[in-house]
Coordinates of C-alpha atoms in Angstrom, one line a residue:
Chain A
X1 CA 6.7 3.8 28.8
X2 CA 5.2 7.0 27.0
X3 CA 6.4 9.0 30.5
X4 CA 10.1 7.3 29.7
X5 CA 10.2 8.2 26.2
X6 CA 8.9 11.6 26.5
X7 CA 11.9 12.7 29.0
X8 CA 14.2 10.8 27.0
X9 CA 16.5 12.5 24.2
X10 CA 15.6 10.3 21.6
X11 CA 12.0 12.3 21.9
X12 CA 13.8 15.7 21.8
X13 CA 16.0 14.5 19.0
X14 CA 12.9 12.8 16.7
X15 CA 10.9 16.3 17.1
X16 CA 13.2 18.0 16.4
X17 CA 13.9 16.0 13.4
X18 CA 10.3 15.7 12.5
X19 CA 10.0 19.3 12.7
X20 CA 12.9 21.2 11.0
X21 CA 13.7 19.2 8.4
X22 CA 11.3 20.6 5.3
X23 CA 9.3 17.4 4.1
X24 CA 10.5 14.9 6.4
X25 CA 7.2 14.0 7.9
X26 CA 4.8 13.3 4.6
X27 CA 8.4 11.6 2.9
X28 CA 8.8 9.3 6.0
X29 CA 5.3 8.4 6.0
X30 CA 5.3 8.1 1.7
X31 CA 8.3 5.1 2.7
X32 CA 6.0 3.6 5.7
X33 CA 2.4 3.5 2.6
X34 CA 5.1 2.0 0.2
X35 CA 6.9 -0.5 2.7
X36 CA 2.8 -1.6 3.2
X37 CA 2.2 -1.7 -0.3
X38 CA 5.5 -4.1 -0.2
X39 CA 3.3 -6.0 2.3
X40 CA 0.5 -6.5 0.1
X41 CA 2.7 -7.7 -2.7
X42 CA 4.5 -10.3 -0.8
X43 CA 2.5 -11.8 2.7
X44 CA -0.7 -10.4 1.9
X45 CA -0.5 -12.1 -2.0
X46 CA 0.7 -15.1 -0.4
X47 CA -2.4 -15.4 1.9
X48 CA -4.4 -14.8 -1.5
X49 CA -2.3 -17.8 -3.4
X50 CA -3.1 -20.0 -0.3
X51 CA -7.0 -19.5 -0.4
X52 CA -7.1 -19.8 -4.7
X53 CA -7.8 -16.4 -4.9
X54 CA -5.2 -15.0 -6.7
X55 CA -1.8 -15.8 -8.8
X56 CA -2.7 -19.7 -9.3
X57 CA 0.2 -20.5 -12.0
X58 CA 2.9 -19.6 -9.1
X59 CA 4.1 -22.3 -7.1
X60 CA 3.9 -21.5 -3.4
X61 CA 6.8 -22.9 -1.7
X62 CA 9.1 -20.8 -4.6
X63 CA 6.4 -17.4 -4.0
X64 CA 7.2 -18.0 -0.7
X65 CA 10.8 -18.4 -1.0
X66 CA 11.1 -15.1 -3.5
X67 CA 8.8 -13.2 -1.8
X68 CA 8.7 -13.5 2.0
X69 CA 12.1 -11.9 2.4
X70 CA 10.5 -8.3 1.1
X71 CA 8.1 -8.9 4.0
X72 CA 10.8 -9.0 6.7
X73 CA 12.5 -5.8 4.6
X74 CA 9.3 -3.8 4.6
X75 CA 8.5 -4.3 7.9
X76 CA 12.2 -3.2 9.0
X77 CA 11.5 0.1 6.7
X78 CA 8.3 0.4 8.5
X79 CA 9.9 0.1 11.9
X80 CA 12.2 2.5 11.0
X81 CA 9.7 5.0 9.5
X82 CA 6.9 4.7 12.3
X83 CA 9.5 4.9 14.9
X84 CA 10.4 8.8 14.4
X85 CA 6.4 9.6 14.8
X86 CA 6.2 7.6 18.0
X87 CA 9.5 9.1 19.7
X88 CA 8.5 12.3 19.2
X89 CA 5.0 12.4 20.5
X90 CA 4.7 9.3 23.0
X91 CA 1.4 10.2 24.5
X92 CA -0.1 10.1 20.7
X93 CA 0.1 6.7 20.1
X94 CA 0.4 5.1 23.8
X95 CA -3.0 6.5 25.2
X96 CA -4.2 6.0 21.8
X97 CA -6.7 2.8 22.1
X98 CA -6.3 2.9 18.3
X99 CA -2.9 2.4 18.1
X100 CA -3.5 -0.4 20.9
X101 CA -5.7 -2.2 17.8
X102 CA -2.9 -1.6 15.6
X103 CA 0.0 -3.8 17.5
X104 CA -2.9 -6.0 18.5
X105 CA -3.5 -7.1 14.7
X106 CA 0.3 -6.3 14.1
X107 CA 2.1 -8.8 16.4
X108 CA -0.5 -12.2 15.1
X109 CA 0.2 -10.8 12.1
X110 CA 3.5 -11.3 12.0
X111 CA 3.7 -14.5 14.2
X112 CA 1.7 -16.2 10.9
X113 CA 3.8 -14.6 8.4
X114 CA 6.7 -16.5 10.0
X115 CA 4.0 -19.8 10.4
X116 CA 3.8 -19.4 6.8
X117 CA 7.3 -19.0 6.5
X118 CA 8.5 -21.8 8.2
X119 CA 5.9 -23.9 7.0
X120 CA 6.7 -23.4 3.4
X121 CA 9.5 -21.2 2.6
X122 CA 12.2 -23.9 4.5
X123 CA 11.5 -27.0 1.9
X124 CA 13.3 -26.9 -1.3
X125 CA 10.8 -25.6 -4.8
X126 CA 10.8 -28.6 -7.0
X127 CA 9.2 -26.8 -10.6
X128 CA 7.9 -23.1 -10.7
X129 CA 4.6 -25.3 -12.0
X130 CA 1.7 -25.9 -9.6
X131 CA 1.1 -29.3 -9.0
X132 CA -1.7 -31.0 -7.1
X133 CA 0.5 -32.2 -3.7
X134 CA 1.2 -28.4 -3.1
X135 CA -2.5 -28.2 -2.5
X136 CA -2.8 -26.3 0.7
X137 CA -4.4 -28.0 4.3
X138 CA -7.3 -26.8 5.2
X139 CA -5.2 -25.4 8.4
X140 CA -2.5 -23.8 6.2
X141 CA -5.7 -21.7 4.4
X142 CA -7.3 -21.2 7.8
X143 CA -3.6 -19.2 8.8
X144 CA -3.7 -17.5 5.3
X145 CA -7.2 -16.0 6.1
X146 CA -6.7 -15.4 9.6
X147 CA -3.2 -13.3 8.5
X148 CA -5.1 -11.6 5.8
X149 CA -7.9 -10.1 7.7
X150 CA -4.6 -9.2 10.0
X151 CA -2.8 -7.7 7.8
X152 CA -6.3 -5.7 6.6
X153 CA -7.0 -4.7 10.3
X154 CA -3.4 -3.6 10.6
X155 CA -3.6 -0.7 8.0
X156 CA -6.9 0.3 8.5
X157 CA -6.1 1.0 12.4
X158 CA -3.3 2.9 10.8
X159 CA -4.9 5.2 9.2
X160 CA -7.3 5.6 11.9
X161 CA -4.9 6.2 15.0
X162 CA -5.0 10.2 13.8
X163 CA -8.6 10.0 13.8
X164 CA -9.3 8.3 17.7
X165 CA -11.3 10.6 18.6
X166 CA -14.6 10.1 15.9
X167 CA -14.3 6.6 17.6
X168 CA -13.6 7.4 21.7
X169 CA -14.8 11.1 22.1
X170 CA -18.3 11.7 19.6
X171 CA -19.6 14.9 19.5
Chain B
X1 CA -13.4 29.7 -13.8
X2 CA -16.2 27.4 -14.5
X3 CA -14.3 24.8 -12.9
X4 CA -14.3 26.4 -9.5
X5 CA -18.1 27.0 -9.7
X6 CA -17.8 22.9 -9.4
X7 CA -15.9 22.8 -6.7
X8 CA -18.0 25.2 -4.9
X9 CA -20.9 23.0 -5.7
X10 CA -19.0 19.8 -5.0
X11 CA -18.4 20.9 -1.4
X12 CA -21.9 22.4 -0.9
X13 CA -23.3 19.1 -1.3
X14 CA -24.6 17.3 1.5
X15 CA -22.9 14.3 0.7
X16 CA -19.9 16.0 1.3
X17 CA -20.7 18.5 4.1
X18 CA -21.6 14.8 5.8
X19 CA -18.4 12.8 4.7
X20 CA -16.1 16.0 6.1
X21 CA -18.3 16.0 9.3
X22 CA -18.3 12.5 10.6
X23 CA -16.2 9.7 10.7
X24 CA -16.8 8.8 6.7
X25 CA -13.7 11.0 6.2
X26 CA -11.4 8.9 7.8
X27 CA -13.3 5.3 7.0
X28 CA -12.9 6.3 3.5
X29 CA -9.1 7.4 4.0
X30 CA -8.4 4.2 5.5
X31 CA -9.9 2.2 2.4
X32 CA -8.0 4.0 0.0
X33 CA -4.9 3.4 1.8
X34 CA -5.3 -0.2 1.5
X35 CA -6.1 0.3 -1.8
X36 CA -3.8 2.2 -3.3
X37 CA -0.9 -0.7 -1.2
X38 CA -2.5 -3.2 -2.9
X39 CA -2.4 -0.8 -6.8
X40 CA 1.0 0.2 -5.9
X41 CA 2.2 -3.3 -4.7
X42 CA 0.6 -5.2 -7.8
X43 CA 2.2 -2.9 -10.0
X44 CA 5.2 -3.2 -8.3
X45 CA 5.5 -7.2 -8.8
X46 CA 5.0 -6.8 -12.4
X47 CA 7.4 -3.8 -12.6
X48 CA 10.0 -6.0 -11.2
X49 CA 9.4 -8.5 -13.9
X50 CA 9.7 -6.1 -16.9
X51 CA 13.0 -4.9 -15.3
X52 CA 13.8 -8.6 -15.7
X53 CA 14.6 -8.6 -11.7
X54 CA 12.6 -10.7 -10.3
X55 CA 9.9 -13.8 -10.7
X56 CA 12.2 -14.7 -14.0
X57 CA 10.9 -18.2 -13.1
X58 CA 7.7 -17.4 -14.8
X59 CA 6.3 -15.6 -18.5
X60 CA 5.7 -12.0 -18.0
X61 CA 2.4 -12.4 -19.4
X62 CA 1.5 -14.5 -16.7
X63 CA 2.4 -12.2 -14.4
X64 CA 0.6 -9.1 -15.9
X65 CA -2.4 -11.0 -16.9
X66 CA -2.7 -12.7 -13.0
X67 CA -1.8 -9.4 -11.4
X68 CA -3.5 -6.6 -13.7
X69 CA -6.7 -7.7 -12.3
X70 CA -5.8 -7.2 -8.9
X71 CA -4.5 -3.8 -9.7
X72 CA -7.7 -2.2 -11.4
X73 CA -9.9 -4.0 -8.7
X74 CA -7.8 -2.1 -6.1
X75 CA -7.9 1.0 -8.4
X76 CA -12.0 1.2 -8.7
X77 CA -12.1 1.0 -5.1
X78 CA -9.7 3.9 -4.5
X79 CA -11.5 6.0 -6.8
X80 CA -15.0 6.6 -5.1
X81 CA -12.8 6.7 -1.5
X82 CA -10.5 9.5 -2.7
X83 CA -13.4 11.8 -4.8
X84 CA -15.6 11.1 -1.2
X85 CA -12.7 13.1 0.5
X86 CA -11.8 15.5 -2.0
X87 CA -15.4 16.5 -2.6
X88 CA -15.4 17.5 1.0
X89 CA -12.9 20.4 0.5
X90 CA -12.9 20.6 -3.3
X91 CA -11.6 24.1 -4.2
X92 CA -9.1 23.5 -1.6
X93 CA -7.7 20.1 -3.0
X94 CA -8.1 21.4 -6.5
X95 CA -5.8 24.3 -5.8
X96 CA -3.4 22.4 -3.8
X97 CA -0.2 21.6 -5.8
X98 CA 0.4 18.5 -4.3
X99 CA -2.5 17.0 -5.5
X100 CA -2.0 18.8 -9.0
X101 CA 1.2 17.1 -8.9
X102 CA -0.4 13.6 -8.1
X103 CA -3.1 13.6 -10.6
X104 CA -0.2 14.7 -13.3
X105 CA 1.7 12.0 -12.2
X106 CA -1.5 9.2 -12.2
X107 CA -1.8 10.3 -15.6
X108 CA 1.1 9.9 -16.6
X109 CA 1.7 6.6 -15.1
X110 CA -1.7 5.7 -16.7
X111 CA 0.1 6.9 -20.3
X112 CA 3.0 4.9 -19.5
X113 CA 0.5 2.2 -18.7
X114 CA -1.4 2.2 -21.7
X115 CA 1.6 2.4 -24.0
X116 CA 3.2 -0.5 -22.7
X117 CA 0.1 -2.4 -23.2
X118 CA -0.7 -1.2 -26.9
X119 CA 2.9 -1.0 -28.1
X120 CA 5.9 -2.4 -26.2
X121 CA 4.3 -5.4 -25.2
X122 CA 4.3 -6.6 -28.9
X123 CA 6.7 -9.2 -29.4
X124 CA 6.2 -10.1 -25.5
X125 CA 5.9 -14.3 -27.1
X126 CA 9.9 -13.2 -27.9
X127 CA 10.7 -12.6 -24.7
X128 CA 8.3 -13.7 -22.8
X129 CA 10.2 -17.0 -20.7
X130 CA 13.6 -15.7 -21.6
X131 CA 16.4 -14.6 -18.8
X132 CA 16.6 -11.0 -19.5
X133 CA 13.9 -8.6 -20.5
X134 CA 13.9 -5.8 -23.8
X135 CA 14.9 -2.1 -23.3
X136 CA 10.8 -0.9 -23.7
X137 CA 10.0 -2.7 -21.3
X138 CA 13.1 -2.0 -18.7
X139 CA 11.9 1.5 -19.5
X140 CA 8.3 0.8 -18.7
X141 CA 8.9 -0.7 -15.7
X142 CA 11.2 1.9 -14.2
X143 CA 8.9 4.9 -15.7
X144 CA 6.1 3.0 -13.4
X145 CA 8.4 2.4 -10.1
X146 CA 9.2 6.3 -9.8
X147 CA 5.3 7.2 -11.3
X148 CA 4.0 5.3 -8.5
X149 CA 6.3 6.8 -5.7
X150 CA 5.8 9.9 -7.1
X151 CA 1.6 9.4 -6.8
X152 CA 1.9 8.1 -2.9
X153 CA 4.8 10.9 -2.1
X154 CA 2.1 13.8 -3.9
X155 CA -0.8 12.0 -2.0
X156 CA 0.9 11.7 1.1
X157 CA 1.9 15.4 1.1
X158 CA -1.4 16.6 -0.2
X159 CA -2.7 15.8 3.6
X160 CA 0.3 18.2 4.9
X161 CA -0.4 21.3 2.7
X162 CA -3.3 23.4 4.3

């Protein structure tokens, strides 16, 4: 895969891009931190709803509903803004056991966003008030947690894919 | 001048010599990533509230007051993480105008902030539940979407700058 995309002209084309254009690199990645923070304000607050942590006058099917679709936007915009990195230097991020973690958390992560999703965002909001039958299932919260400490795992590998070696070649 | 006697000192710590040594540097990175996602994407929600776009289905104040928290939580925590890496290279960070630029703008979000909160949001009761929002707080809101991009853009590039 890495060997493909190294010989390929989309890797030419995203270094070059990624290298001559003043800025591009810390702007692109300035998009990819704010389609996270996106993230955070839409799954990741959903998952916090769900467990009674957070935001407890909002009803969850209509949270849901409003607030799911920036998830599927942000993680387009962070498709789009990781892509570059990874087309231009293949071997970075596939022999990267870091960046391994990453889509490891990534992919689950996803799956229960759309769990959630169809769970809840497909039934019709009856009152923006919180009432007792909305209570979540004790399944429904066991998703919510296990997509938060995704979602967690997800950035944090992030951040740490430029950093590999501390973890896989110590001093 | 006295300030860079500071940051000389800062660095020369062994706190710091540590944190720029070992795997602190990035452990701390990563946290204040996630922390300044969730500042950013708390303020965010409630931006989009004052700019009467979104969430109309529920009282401002009951989004600022459930979401504030959240923010100022995620704030404290990316405090400590960002002064553990900037002690590490102090004099470096301090004279780097990207991070100039990002503290500017955090304080000027943070006077933005603090405005809304003692002036604009008088009269909130007024608008509170209705469908459209008042100019000072359309203004607050959109001061705070380009503030915040601003600080990730600045804090983002301050990495790139050596």
């Amino acid at each position: 895969m890495a060997a493909a995309i190294a010989e390929s002209d989309a890797n030419q084309w995203a270094f070059d891009l990624l290298q001559n254009v003043p800025g591009l690199p810390p702007i692109t990645q300035a998009v990819h931190i704010l389609g996270i923070a996106v993230v955070m304000a839409s799954s990741v607050m959903i998952d916090l709803r769900i467990l009674g942590l957070a935001v407890p006058s909002q009803n969850l099917t209509e949270m849901v509903q409003r607030l799911m679709p920036w998830t599927w936007i942000a993680l387009a915009i962070n498709l789009l803004t990781g892509l570059p990195f990874i087309l231009a230097r293949p071997y970075r991020y596939f022999l990267n056991p870091v960046f391994a973690w990453k889509i490891v958390f990534l992919v689950p992560a996803v799956v229960l966003a759309v769990v959630i999703y169809r769970r809840l965002g497909r039934t019709k909001a009856e009152s923006s008030q919180c009432s007792d039958d909305q209570r979540p299932t004790t399944a429904l919260k066991f998703v919510a947690a296990a997509s938060l400490v995704l979602w967690i795992g997800v950035i944090l590998a992030g951040r740490w894919i430029a950093y590999s070696d501390y973890l896989f070649w110590p001093e | 001048m006295a300030l860079t006697t500071v940051w000389t000192w800062l660095e020369g710590t062994e706190l710091a010599q540590h944190i720029g040594i070992s795997y602190w540097f990035p452990l701390l990175e990563s946290i204040h990533v996630l922390a300044i996602a969730l500042v950013v994407g708390s303020i965010l929600t409630v931006d989009l509230r004052l700019l009467g776009l979104s969430a109309l289905h529920y009282p401002a104040r009951k989004i600022i007051s459930e979401l504030t928290p959240w923010t100022w939580g995620a704030f404290a925590l990316s405090l400590p993480t960002g002064f553990g890496m900037f002690m590490t290279r102090a004099s470096h960070y301090a004279a780097n105008p990207a991070f100039q630029i990002k503290l500017v703008m955090l304080v000027l979000a943070g006077i933005n902030m603090a405005y809304f909160h003692r002036r604009s949001i008088r009269g909130i009761e007024t608008w509170d539940t209705a469908s459209s929002t008042p100019r000072a707080a359309r203004v607050a809101g959109t001061l705070s979407l380009v503030l915040w991009t601003g600080v990730i853009l600045a804090g983002r590039w301050t990495g790139h700058l050596n």
